XYZ file of C-alpha atoms in Angstrom:
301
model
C -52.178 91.104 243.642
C -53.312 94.634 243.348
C -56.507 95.022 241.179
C -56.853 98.654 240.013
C -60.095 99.697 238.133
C -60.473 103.087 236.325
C -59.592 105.012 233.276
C -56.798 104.206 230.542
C -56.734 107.246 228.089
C -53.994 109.691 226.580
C -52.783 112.651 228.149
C -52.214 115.877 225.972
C -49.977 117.614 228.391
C -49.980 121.465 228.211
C -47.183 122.796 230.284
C -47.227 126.267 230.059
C -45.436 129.144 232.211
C -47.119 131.625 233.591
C -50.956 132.451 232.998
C -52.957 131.126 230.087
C -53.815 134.338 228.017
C -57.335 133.702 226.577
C -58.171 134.521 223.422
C -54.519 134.787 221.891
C -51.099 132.438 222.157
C -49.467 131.169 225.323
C -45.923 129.546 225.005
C -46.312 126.152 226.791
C -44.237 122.291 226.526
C -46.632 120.048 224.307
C -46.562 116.192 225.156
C -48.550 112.832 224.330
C -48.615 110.110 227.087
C -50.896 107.450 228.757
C -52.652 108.826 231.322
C -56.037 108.009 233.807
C -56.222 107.524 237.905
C -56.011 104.381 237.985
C -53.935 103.796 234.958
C -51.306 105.551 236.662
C -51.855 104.227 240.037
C -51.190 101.066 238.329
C -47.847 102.011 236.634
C -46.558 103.561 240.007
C -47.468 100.097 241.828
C -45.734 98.297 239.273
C -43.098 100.894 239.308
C -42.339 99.723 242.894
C -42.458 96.047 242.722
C -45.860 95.215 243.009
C -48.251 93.180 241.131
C -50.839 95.003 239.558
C -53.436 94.283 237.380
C -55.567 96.850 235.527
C -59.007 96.553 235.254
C -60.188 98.933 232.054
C -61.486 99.869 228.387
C -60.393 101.583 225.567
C -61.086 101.522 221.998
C -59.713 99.534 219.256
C -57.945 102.259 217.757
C -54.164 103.188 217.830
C -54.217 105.399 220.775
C -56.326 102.401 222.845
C -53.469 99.599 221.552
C -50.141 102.259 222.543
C -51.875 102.669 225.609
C -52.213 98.994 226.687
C -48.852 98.280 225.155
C -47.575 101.527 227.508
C -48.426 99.682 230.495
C -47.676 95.871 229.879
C -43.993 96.776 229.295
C -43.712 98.710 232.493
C -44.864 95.554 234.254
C -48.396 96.014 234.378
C -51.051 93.381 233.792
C -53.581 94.390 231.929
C -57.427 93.142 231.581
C -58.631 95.840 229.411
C -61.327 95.686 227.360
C -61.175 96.507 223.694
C -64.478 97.975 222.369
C -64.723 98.549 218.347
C -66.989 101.709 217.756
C -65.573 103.807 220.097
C -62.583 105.812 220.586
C -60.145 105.637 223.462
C -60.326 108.335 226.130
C -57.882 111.447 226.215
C -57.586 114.344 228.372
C -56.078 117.573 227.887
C -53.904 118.678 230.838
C -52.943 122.300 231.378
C -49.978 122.114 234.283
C -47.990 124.940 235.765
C -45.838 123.969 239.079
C -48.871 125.011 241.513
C -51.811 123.349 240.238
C -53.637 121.227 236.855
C -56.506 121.785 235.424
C -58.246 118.678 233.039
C -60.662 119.115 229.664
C -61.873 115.392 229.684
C -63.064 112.908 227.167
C -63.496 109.840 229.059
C -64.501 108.151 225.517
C -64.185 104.211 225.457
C -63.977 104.425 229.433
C -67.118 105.430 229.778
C -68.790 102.279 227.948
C -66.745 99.491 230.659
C -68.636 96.182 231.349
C -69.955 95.410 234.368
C -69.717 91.866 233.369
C -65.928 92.528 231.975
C -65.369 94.009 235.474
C -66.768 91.169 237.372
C -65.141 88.532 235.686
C -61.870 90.026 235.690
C -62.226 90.111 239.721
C -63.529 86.857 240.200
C -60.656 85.289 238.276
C -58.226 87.361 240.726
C -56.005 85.518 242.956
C -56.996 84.591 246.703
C -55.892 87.288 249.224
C -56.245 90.121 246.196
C -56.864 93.785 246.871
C -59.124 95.817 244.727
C -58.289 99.727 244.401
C -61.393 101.615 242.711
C -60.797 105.386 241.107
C -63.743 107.075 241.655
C -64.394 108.144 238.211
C -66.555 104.989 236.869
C -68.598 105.933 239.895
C -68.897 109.232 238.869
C -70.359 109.384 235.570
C -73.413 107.321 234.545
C -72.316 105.843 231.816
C -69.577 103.899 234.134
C -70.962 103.396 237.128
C -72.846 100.046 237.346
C -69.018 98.843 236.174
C -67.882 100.717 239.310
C -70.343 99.177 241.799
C -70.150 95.704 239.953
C -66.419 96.168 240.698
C -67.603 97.008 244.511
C -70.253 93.753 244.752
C -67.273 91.461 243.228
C -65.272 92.313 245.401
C -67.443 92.413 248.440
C -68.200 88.461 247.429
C -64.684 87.437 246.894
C -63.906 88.751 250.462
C -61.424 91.346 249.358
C -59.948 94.275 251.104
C -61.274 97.481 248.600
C -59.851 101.257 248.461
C -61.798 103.751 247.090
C -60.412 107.316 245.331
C -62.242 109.837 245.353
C -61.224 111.070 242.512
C -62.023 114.662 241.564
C -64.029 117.305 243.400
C -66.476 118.629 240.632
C -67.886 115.498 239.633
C -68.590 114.228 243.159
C -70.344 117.798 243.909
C -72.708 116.908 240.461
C -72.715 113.530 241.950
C -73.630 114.190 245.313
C -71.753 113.210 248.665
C -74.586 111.570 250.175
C -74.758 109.141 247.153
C -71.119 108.521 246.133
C -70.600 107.668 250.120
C -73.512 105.377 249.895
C -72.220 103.686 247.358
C -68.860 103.478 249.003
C -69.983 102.132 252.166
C -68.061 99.805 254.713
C -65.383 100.195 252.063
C -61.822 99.336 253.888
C -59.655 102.631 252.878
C -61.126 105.928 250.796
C -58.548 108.253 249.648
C -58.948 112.249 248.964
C -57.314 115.109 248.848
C -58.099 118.710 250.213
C -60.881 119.702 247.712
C -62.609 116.339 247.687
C -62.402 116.075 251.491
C -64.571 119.351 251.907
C -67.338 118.245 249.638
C -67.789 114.703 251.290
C -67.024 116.120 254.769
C -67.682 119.896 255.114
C -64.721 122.646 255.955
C -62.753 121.823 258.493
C -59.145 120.803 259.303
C -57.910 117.733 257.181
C -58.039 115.307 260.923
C -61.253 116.365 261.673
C -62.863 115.508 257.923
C -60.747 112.346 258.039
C -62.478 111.611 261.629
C -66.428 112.258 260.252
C -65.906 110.337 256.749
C -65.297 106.968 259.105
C -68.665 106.924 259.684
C -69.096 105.543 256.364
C -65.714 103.560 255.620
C -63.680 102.095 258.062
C -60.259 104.133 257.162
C -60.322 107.386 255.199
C -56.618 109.161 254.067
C -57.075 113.110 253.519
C -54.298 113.978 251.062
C -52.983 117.828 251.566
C -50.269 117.520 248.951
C -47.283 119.918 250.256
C -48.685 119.694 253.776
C -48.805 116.476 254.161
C -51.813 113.729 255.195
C -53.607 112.387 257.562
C -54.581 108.752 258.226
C -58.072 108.026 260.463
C -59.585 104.986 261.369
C -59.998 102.296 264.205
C -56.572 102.907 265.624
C -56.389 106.708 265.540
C -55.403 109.811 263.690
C -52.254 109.805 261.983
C -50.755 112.471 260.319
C -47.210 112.688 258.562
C -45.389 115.710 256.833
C -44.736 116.071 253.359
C -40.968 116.454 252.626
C -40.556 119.401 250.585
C -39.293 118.795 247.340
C -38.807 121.311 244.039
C -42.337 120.860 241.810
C -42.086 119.966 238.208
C -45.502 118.972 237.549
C -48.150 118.135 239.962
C -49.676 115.862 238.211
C -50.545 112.194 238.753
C -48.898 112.973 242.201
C -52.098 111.463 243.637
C -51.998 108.526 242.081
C -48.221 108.037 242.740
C -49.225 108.545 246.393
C -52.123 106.192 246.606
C -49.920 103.326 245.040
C -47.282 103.858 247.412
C -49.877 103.620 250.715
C -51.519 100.984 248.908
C -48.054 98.822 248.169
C -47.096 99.055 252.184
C -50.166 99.277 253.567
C -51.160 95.748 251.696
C -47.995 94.256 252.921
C -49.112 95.233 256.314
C -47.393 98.238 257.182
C -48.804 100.417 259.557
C -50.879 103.750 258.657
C -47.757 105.692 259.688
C -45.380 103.636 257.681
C -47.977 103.217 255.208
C -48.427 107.460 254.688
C -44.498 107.853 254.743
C -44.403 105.310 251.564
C -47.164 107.016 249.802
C -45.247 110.655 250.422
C -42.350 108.959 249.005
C -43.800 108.242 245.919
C -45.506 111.350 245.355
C -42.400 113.540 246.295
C -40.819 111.793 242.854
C -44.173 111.983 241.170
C -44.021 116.389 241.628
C -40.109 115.860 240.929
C -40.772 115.211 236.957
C -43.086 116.279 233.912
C -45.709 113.699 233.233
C -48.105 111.632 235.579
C -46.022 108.152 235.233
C -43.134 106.822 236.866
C -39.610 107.367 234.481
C -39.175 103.783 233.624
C -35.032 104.437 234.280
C -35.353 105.039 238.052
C -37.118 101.885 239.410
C -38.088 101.399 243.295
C -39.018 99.185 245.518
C -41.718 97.746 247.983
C -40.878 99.283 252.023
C -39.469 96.815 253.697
């Protein structure tokens, strides 16, 4: 069992073409869907055969009950907390094929129980892995449910992965503290931008190399150019196979549950890399940050 903690909101989905023109009207694709890190790392992972269980909040409103519903019929467990009062989280996401930028209302994810989060872990089977998105960490209002997710775990005797999650919050948040609170962690995840604010400039092997002074295996994402894997055993990097880009986003996510999938199943960090590229190569090949529930796929061998 997978056990993925992080955000459940909507995603308003803005794909436009070409440059935004402030102050006046700029054509773009408007969609609803679920959305969140680990939400979506979640659906991916259940996406390819695994068993997942997500760990979240949202409000009891309509949006908070589609969402939960989203998820259970792609084959995700859910242990999401329902919290009257508040309303479910939703993010507005502008996307062109290069990059996406995020106007965030975290909402009802914001207000997650420690004591929801604990108990949800604790009652996790033997032998279970627990995947944290950074964002609980990163905002106050979340973040003793993010290191009561990490102390849980840590008592339970579980392997734990960390994503780092998004570059401007962890600069607000400060390296030195989010890697404190991350520390001895089995596997942190990040991608270019995040990797020079924990670890300084520097090529992606090198940053990979410093960071495992504070967890034991670190994964620099570089999206088109690839990643790199370093920990105990070495540096290893793998290409990305290039692939037309749709949408970039939840490509990240897609990545992180395939490493996770193989790398739980014991593959190495080479096979392990090649199974996360896999996934994200069909995240960047569609619109929207979830897997398209008509093209199933399965676990590496």
């Amino acid at each position: 069992m997978i056990l993925v903690v992080g955000d459940l909101v909507t995603d308003v989905l803005v794909e436009h073409d070409g440059e935004i023109r402030a102050g006046s009207d700029t054509d773009a694709a408007i969609r609803v869907a679920g959305g969140g890190q680990a939400a979506n790392t979640a659906a991916w992972l259940a996406h390819a055969g695994q068993e997942v269980t997500l760990i979240a909040a949202v409000g009891d409103d309509q949006a908070g009950h589609d969402r939960v519903s989203e998820l259970t019929a792609a084959g995700v467990r859910c242990a999401v907390q329902v919290l009257p009062g508040v309303a479910t989280g939703s993010v507005v996401v502008l996307t062109g094929a290069a990059e996406r930028t995020m106007i965030t209302d975290r909402g009802a994810s914001l207000r997650i129980e420690p004591d929801h989060v604990t108990a949800a872990i604790t009652g996790a089977p033997a032998g279970s892995h627990l995947h944290l998105s950074g964002y609980p960490l990163l905002h106050a209002g979340s973040r003793p449910a993010g290191r009561a997710a990490l102390t849980a775990a840590s008592r339970r005797g579980l392997t734990v992965s960390v994503d780092a999650a998004s570059a401007a919050p962890l600069r607000d948040a400060g390296a030195g503290e989010f890697l404190s609170w991350v520390r001895g962690t089995d596997l942190l995840l990040c991608n270019a931008d995040e990797a020079d604010v924990l670890a300084g400039p520097g090529p992606a092997a090198e940053q990979a190399g410093r960071l495992t002074a504070h967890v034991r295996n670190v994964v620099v994402k570089q999206g088109a150019a690839g990643a790199v894997w370093a920990g105990p055993d070495g540096v290893f990097p793998v290409a990305a196979s290039p692939v037309p880009v749709k949408d970039p986003t939840g490509a990240g996510d897609a990545f992180a549950a395939g490493l996770l999938g193989a790398w739980c199943a014991g593959s190495s960090p080479s096979a392990a890399l090649r199974a996360g590229a896999v996934l994200g190569a069909l995240a960047v090949s569609r619109v929207g940050a979830r897997p398209a529930p008509e093209h199933p796929t399965h676990p590496p061998a």
